[in-house]
Short mmCIF file of C-alpha atoms (C1' of nucleotides) in Angstrom, two decimals:
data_model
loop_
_atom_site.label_atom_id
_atom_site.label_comp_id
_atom_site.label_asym_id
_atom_site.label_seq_id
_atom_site.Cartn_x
_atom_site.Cartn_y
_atom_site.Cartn_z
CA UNK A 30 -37.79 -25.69 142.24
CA UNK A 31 -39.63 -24.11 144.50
CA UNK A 32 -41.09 -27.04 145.91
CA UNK A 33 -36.92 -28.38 146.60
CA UNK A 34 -37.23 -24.37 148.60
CA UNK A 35 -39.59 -24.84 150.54
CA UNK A 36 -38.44 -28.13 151.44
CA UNK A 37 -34.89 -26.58 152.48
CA UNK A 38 -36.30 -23.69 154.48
CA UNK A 39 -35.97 -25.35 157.43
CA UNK A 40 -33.23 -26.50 159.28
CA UNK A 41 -32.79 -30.22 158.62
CA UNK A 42 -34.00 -32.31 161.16
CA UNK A 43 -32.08 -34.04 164.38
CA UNK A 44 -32.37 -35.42 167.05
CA UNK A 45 -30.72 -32.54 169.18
CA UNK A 46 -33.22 -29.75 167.49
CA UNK A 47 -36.23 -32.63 168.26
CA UNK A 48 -35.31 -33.04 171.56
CA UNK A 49 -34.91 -28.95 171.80
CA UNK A 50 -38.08 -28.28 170.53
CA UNK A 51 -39.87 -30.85 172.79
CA UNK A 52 -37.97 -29.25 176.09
CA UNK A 53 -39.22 -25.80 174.90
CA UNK A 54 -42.68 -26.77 174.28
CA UNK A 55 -42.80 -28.83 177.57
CA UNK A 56 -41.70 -25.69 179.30
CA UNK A 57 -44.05 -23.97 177.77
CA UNK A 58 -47.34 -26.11 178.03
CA UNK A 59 -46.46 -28.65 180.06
CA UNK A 60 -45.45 -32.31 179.82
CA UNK A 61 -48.76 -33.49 179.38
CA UNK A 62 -49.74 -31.79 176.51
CA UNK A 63 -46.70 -32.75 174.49
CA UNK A 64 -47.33 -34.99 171.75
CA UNK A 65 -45.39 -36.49 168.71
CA UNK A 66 -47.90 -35.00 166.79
CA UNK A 67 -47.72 -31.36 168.18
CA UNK A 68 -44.20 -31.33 168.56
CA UNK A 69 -43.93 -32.50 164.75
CA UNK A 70 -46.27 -29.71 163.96
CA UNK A 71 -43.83 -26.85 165.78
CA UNK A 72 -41.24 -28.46 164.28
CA UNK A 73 -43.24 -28.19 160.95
CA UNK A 74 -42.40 -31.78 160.05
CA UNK A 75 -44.94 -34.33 159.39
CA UNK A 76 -45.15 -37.25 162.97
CA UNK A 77 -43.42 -39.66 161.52
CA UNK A 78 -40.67 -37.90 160.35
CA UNK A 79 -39.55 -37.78 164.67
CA UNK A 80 -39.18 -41.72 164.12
CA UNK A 81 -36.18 -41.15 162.28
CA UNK A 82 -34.31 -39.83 165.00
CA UNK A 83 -35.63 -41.14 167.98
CA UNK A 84 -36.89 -44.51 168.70
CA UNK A 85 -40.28 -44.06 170.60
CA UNK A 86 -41.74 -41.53 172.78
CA UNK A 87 -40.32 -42.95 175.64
CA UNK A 88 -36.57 -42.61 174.40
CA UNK A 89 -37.50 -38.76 173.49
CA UNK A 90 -38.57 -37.74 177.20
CA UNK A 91 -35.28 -39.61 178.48
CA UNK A 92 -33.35 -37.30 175.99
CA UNK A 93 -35.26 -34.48 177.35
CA UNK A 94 -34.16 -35.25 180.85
CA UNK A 95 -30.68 -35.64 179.20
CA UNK A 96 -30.80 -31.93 177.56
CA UNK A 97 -32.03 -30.81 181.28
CA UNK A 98 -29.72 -32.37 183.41
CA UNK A 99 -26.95 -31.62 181.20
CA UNK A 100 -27.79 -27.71 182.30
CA UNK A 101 -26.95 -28.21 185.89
CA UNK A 102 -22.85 -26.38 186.94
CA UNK A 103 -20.52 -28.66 187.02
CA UNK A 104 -19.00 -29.62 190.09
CA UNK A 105 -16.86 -26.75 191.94
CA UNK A 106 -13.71 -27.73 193.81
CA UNK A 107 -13.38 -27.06 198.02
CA UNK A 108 -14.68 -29.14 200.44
CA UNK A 109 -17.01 -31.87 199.87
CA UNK A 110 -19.89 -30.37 201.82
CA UNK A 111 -19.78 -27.02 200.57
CA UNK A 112 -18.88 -28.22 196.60
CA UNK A 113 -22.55 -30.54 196.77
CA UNK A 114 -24.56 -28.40 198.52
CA UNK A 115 -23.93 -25.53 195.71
CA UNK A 116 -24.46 -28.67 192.89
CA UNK A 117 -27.57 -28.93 194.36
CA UNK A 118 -28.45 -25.73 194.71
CA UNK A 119 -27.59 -25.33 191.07
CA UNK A 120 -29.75 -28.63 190.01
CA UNK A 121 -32.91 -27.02 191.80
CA UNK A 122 -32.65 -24.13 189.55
CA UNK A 123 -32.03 -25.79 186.83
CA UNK A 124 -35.55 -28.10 187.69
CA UNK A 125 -37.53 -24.98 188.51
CA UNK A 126 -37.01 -23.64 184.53
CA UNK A 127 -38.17 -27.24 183.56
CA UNK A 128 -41.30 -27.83 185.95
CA UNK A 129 -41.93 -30.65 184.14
CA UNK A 130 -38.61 -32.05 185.16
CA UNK A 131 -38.74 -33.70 188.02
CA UNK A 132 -41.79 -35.71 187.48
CA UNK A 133 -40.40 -37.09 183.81
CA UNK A 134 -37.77 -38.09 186.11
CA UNK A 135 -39.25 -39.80 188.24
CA UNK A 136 -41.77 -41.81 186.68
CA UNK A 137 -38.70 -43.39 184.31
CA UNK A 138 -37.96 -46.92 185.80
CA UNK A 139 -34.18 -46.39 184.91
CA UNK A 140 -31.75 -43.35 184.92
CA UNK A 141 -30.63 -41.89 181.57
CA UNK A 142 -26.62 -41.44 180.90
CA UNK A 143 -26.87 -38.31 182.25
CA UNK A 144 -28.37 -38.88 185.30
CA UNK A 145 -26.13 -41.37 186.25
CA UNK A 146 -22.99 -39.32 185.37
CA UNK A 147 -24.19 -37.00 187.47
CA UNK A 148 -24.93 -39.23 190.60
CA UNK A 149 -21.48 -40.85 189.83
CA UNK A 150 -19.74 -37.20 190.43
CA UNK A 151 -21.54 -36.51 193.65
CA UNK A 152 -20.66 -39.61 194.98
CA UNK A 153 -16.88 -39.05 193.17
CA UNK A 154 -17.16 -35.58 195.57
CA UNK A 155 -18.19 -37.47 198.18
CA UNK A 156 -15.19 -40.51 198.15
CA UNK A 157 -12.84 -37.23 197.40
CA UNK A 158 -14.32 -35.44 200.99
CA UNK A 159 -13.03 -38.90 202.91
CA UNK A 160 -15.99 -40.81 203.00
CA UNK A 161 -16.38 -44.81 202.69
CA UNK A 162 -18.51 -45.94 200.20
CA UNK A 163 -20.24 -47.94 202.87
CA UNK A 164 -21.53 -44.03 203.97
CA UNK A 165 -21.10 -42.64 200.37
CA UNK A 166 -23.96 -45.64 199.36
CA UNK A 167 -26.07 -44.63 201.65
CA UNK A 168 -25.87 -40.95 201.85
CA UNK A 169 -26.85 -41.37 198.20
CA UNK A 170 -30.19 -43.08 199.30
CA UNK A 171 -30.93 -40.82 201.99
CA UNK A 172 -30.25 -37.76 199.39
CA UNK A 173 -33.26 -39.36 196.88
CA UNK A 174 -33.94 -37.16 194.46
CA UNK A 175 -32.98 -33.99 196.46
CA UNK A 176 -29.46 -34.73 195.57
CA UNK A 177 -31.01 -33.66 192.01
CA UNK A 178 -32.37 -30.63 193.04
CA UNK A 179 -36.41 -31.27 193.50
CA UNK A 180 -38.59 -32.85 196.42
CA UNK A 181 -41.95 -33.43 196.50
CA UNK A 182 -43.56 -30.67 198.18
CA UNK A 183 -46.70 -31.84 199.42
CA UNK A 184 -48.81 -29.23 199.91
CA UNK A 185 -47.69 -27.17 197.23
CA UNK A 186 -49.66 -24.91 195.88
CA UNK A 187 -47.67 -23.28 193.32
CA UNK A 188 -47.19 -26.87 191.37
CA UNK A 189 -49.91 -26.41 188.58
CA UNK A 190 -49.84 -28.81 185.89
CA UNK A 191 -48.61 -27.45 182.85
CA UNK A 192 -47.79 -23.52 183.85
CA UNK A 193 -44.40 -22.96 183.99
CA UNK A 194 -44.69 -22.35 187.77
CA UNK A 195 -41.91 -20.12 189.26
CA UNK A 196 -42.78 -17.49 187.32
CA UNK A 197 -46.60 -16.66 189.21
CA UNK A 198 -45.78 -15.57 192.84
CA UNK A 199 -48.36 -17.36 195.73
CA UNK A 200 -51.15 -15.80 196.56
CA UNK A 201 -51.71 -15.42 200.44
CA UNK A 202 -51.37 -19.04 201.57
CA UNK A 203 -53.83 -19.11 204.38
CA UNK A 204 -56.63 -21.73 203.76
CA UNK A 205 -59.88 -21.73 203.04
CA UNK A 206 -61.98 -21.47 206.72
CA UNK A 207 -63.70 -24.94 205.66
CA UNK A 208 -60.31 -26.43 205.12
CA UNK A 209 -59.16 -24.43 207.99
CA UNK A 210 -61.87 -26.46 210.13
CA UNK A 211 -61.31 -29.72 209.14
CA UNK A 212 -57.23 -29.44 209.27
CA UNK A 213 -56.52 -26.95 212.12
CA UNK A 214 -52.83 -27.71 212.29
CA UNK A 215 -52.32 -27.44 208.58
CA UNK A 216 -54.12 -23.95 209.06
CA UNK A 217 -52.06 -23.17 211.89
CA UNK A 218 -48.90 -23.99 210.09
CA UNK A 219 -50.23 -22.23 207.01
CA UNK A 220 -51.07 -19.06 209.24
CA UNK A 221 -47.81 -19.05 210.79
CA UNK A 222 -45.75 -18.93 207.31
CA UNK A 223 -47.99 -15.95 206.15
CA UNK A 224 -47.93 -14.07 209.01
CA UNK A 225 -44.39 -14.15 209.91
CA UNK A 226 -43.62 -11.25 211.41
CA UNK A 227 -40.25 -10.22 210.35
CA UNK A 228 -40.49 -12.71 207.14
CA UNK A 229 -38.90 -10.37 204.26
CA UNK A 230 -40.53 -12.98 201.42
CA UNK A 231 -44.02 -11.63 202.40
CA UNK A 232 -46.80 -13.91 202.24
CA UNK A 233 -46.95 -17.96 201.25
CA UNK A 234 -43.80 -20.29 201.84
CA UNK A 235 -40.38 -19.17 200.44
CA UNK A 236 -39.96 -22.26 198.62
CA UNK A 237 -36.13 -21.35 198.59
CA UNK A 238 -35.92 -21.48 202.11
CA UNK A 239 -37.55 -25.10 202.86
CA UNK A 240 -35.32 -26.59 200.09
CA UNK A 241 -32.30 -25.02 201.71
CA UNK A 242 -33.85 -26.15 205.54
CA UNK A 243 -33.98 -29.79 204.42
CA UNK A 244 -31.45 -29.75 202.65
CA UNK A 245 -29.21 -28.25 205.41
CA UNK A 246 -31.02 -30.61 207.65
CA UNK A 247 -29.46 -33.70 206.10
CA UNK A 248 -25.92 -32.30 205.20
CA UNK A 249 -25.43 -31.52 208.77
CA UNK A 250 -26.39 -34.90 209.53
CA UNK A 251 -24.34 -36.20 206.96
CA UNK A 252 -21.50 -34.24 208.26
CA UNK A 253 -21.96 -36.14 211.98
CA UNK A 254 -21.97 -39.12 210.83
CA UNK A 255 -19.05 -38.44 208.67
CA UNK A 256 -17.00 -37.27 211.41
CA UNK A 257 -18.06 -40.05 213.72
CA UNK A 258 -16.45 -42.40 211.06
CA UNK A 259 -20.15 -43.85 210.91
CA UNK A 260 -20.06 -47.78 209.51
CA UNK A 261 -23.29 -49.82 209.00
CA UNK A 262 -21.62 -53.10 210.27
CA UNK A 263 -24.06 -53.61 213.43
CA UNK A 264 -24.77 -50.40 214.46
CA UNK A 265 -27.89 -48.99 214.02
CA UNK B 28 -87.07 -62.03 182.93
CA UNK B 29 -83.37 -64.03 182.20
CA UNK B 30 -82.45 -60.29 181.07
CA UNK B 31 -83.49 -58.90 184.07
CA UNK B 32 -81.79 -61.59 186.28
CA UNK B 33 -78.64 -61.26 184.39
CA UNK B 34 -78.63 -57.29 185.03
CA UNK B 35 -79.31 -58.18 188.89
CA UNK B 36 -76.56 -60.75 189.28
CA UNK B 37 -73.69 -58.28 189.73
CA UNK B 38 -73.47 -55.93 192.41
CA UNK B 39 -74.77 -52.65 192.13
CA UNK B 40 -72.37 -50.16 190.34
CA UNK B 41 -70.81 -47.62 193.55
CA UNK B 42 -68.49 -45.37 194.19
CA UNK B 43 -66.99 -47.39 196.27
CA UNK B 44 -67.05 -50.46 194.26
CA UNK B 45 -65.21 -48.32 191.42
CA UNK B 46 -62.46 -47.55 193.59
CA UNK B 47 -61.71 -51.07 194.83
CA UNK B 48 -61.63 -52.75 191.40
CA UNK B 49 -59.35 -49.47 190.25
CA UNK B 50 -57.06 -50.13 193.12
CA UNK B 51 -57.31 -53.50 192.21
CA UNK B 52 -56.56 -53.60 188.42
CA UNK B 53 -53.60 -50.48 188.89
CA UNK B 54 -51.73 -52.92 192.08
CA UNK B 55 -51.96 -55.87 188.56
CA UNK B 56 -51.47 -54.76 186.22
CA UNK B 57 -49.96 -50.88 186.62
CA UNK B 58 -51.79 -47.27 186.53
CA UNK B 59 -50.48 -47.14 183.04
CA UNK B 60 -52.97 -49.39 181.68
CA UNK B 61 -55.14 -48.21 183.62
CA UNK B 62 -58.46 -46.94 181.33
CA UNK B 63 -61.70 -45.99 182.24
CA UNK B 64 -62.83 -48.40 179.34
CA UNK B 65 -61.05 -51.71 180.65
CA UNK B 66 -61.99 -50.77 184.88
CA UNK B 67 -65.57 -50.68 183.01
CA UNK B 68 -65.13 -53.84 181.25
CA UNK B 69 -63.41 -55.53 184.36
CA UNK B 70 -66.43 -54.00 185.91
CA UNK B 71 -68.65 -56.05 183.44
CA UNK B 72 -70.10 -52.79 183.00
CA UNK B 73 -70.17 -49.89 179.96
CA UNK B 74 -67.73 -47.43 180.32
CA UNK B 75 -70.19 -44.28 180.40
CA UNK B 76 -71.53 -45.58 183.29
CA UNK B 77 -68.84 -45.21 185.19
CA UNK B 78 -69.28 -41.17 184.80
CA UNK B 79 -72.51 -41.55 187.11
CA UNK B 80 -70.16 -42.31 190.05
CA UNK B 81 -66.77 -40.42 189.13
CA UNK B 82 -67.07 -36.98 186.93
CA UNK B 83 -63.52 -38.23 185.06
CA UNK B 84 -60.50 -40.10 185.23
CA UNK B 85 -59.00 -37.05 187.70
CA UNK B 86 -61.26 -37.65 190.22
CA UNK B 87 -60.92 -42.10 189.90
CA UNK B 88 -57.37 -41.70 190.57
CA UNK B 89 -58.09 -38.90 193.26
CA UNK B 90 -60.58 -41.78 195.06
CA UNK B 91 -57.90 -44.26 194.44
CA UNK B 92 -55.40 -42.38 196.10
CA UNK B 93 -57.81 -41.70 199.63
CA UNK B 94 -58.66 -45.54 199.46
CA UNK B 95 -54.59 -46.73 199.57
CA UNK B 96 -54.01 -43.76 202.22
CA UNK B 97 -56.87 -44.62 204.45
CA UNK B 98 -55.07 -47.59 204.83
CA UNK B 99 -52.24 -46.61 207.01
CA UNK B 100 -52.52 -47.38 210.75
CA UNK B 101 -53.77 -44.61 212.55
CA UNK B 102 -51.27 -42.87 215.12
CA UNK B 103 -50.18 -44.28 218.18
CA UNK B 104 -49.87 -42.62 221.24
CA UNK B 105 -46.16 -42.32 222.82
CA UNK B 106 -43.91 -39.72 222.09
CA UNK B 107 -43.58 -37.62 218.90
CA UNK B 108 -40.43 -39.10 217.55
CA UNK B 109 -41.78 -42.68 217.97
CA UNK B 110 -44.99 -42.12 217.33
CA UNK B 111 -44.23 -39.84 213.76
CA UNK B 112 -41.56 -42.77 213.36
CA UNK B 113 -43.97 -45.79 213.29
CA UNK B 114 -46.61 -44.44 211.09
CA UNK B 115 -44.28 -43.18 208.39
CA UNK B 116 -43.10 -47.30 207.98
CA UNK B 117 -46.45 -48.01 208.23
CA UNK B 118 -47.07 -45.70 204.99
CA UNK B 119 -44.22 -47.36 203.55
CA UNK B 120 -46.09 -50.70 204.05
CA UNK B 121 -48.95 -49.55 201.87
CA UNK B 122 -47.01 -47.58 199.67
CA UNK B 123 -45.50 -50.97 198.61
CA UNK B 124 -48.52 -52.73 198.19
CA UNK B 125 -49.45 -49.86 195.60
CA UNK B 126 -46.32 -49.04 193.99
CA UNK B 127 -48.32 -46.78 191.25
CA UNK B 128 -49.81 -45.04 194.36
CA UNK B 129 -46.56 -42.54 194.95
CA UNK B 130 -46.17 -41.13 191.19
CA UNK B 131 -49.79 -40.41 191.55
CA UNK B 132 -49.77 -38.59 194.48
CA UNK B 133 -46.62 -36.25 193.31
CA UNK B 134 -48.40 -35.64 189.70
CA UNK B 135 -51.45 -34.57 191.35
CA UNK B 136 -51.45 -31.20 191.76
CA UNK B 137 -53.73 -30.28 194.59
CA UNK B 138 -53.68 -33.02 197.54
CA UNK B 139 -56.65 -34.70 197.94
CA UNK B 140 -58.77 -34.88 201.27
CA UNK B 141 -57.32 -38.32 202.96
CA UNK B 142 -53.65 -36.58 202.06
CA UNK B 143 -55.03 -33.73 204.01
CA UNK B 144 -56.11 -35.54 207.00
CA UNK B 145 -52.82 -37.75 206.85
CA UNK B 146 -50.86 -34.75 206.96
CA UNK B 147 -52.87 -32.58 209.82
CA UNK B 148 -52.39 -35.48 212.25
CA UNK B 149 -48.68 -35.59 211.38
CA UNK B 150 -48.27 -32.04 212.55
CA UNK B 151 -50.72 -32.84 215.07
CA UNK B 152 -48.69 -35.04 216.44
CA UNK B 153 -45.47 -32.70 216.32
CA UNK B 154 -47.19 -29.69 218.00
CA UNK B 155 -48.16 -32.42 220.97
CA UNK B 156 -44.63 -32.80 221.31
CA UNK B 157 -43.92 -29.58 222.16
CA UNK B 158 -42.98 -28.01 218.12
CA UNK B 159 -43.07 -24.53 217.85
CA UNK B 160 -45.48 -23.90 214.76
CA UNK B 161 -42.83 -22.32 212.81
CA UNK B 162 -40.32 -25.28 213.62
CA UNK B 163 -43.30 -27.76 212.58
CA UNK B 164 -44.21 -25.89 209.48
CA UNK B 165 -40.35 -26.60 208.32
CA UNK B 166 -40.23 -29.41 209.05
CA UNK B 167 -43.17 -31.04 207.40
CA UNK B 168 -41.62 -29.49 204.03
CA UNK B 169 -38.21 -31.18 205.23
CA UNK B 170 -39.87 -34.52 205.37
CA UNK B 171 -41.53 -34.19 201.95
CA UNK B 172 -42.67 -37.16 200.43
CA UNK B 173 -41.21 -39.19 203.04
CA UNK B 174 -43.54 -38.14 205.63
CA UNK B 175 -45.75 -40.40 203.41
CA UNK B 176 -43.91 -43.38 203.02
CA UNK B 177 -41.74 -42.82 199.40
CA UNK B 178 -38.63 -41.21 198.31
CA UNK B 179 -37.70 -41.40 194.99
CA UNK B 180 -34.60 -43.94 194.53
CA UNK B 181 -33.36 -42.34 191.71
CA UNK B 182 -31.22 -45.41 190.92
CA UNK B 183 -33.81 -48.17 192.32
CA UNK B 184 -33.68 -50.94 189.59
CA UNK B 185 -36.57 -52.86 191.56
CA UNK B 186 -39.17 -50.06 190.50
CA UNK B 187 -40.40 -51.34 186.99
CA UNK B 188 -43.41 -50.04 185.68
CA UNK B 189 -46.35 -51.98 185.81
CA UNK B 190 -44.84 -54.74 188.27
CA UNK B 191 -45.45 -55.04 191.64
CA UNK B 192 -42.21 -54.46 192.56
CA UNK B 193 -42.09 -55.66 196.01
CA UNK B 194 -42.55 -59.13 195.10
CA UNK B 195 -39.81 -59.91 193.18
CA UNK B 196 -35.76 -60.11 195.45
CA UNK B 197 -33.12 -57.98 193.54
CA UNK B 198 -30.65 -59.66 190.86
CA UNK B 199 -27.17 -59.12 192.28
CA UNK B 200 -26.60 -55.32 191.96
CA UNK B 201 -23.39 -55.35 190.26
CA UNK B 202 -23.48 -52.73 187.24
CA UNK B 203 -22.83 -54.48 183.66
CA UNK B 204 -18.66 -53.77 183.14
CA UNK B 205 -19.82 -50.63 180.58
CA UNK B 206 -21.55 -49.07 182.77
CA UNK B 207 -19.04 -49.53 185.63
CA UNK B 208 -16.28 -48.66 183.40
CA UNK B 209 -18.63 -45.10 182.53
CA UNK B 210 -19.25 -44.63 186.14
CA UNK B 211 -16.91 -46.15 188.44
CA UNK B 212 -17.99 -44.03 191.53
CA UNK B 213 -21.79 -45.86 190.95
CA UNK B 214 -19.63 -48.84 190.78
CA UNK B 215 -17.84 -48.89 194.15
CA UNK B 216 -21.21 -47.87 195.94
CA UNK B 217 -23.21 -51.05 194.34
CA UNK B 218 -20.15 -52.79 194.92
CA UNK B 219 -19.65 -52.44 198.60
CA UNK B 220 -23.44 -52.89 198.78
CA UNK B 221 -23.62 -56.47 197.29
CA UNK B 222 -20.11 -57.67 198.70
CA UNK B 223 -21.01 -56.31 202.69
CA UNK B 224 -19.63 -59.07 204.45
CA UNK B 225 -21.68 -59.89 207.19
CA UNK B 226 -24.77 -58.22 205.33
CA UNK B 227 -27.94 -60.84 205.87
CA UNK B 228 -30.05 -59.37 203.19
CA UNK B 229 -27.68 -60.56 200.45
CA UNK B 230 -26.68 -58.99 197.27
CA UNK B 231 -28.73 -55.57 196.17
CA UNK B 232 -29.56 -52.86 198.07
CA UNK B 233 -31.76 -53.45 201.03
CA UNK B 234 -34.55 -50.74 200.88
CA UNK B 235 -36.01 -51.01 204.60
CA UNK B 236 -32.73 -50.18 205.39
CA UNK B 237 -31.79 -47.29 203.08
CA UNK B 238 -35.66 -45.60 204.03
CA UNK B 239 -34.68 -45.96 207.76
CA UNK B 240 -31.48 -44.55 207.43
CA UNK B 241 -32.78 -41.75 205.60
CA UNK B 242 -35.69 -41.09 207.96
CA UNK B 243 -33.36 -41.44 211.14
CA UNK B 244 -31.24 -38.93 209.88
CA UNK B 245 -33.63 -36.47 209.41
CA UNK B 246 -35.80 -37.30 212.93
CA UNK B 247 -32.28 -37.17 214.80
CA UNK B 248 -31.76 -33.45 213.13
CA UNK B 249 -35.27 -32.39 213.78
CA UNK B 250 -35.03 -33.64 217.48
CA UNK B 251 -31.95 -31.67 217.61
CA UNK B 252 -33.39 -28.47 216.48
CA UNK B 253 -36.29 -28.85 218.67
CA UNK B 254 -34.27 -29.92 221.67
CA UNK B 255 -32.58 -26.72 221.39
CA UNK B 256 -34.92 -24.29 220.62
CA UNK B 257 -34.51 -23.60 216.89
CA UNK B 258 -36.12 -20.63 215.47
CA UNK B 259 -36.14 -19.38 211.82
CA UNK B 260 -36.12 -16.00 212.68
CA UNK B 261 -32.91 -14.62 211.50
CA UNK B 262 -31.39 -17.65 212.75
CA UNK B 263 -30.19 -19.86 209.56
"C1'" DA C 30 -33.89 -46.54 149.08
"C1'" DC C 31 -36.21 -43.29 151.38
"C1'" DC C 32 -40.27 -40.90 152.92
"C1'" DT C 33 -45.04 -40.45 154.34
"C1'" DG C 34 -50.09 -40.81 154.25
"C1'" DA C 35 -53.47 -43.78 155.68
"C1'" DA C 36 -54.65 -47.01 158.91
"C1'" DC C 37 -54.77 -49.50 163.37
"C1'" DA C 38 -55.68 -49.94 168.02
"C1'" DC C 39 -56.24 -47.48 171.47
"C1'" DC C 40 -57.67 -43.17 174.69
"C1'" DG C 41 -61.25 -39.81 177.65
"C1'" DT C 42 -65.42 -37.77 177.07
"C1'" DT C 43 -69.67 -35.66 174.64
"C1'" DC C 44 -74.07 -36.14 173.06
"C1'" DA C 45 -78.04 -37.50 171.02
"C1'" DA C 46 -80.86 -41.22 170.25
"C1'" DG C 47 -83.07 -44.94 172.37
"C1'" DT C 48 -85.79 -47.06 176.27
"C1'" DA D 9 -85.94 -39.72 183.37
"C1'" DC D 10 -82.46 -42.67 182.83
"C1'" DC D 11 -79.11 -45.28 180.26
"C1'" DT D 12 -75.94 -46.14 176.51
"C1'" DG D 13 -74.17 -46.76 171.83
"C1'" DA D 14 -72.13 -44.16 168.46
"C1'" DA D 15 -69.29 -40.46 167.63
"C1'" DC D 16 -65.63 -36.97 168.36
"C1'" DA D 17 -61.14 -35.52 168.93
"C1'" DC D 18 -57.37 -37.04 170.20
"C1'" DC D 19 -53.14 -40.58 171.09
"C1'" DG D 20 -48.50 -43.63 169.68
"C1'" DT D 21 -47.05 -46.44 166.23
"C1'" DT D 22 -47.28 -49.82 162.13
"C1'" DC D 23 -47.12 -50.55 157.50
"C1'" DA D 24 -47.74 -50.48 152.86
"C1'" DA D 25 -48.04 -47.61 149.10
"C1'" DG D 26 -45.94 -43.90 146.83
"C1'" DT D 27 -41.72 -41.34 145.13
#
DNA sequence: ACCTGAACACCGTTCAAGT
DNA sequence: ACCTGAACACCGTTCAAGT
């Protein structure tokens, strides 16, 4: 009897509470330190226990992507442009609670369910805004993975393997002087950012603002080429 | 004496020599099965000895990441546009011949020296042309990855782990009906893609196309800025 | 029939014992 | 002093033995 307790103290398992667990301990010590093992021990369940519910380890991170994708707003109505751009916007903060996000993403050689339902409504927003799909297709490529909300910054600093990044603010950005010597236009790019005089962020690169830059950059673009009834049929 | 000779009869264990075969076995057969224990044995060598050359795996992949950069043609001399233009294709060139080389890049998280150098001649190159610091700054986050040669096709069926996917032509690109039937914007965009009329590549998506496209879009914005004076202060 | 512990085939890396 | 085999502390997953 209370062996049968014990057992029923805990919530039964499933696959929604596995894959909940494993996007809460990813968040909290990063992707690469999540293990069947570990995550059966938080969930207080012995490994192979997980196997009931999902297939391999593989099919548990592309339910994790599922659980995280499936946080991003849904779309708003208005104009294509304006409706995409705030999708985005809402994907990249989505991605910044899930640091781990982007790169699980990635490194999957197909999209989950998810995914793809949500590239098929951005391109649904797109066909709805007037374009082709000859445009829509490729405004899709040129988008990559900053139509989900991430790019791959670089040099950025703040993207620490494991720690749930957004949180820590950036130290002063300027490099180290023997960096500094051996890259003098990264420094001077560097120095510029931190010592921008009228910059309200203070020091280091407002992360916010360079998504926002490129991604501005690429829906104005977009936008010209739209107008311009763009085609691909022999013209660039 | 035989024991000696057979000792002598492969080259010297180096740094260098490490790197190569590493480069070599992740192009074959994938960084995924990539161990320190079978680059030793390819090595004909025991795996601790590869620790006299490398302090861990970190710093392998690190070296194998400056050996597939240092392969990119150096700048040319011309315009900024052009010039910026030519060596991001050329990155793309080697970036295909390691297709395990972009993942490892993003998952580092500091970039490593060759990255560096890549990088300060990029913005070299801008500020030659005539780019305010600020305006160059913004713009190498704008490029992201792509100043390097990748973007991340979220829906690129031709990036299979382990393969080197530029071998092998795309299957026509049609999705399977269930998926269509789940995502029928996805479906008109692959669609128009494999039925484009007077399209030479054939059926699938033609990738030197789509990276072009997406990297003429954003040169033609940036040359815009810059032609007219852009400025972040207070400005967006 | 279901569940699960032990086992298998791997890892990266430490360390002490051998030369 | 150098080199290296065995060992350690992990993996994901299989499988057969237990209930």
């Amino acid at each position: 009897m209370p062996k049968q307790a014990e057992k029923v103290r805990r919530a039964p398992l499933s696959r929604d509470r596995i894959l909940r667990a494993a996007v809460a301990l990813a968040d909290e010590t990063g992707i690469e330190s999540l293990s069947m093992r570990n995550l059966a021990q938080d969930l207080g369940v012995v490994p192979m226990a997980l196997y009931k519910h999902v297939a391999n380890k593989d099919e548990l991170v592309d339910g994790m992507i599922d659980v995280v994708v499936a946080e991003i707003d849904p779309p708003e109505a208005g104009d294509w442009k304006h409706a995409i751009r705030r999708r985005i916007l809402s994907a990249r903060q989505v991605l910044l609670r899930h640091p781990w996000a982007a790169l699980a993403i990635e490194s999957r050689n197909t999209a989950t369910p998810a995914v793809l339902a949500y590239l098929d409504s951005t391109v649904e927003a797109l066909r709805a805004g007037g374009f082709s799909t000859d445009l829509a297709h490729h405004v899709m490529h040129a988008m990559g993975s900053r139509v989900l909300g991430f790019s791959q910054e670089l040099f950025d600093t703040s993207r620490q393997a494991g720690r749930s990044g957004a949180t820590v603010p950036e130290p002063p950005a300027d490099l180290p002087p023997e960096m500094a010597a051996r890259f003098p236009n990264l420094a001077a790019i560097a120095t510029a950012a931190s010592h921008d005089g009228d910059s309200v962020v203070g020091p280091g690169c407002d992360d916010q603002f360079e998504f926002e830059f490129a991604l501005d950059l690429l829906l104005d673009g977009i936008e010209r080429l739209h107008r311009d009834g763009w085609t691909s049929h022999r013209t660039l």
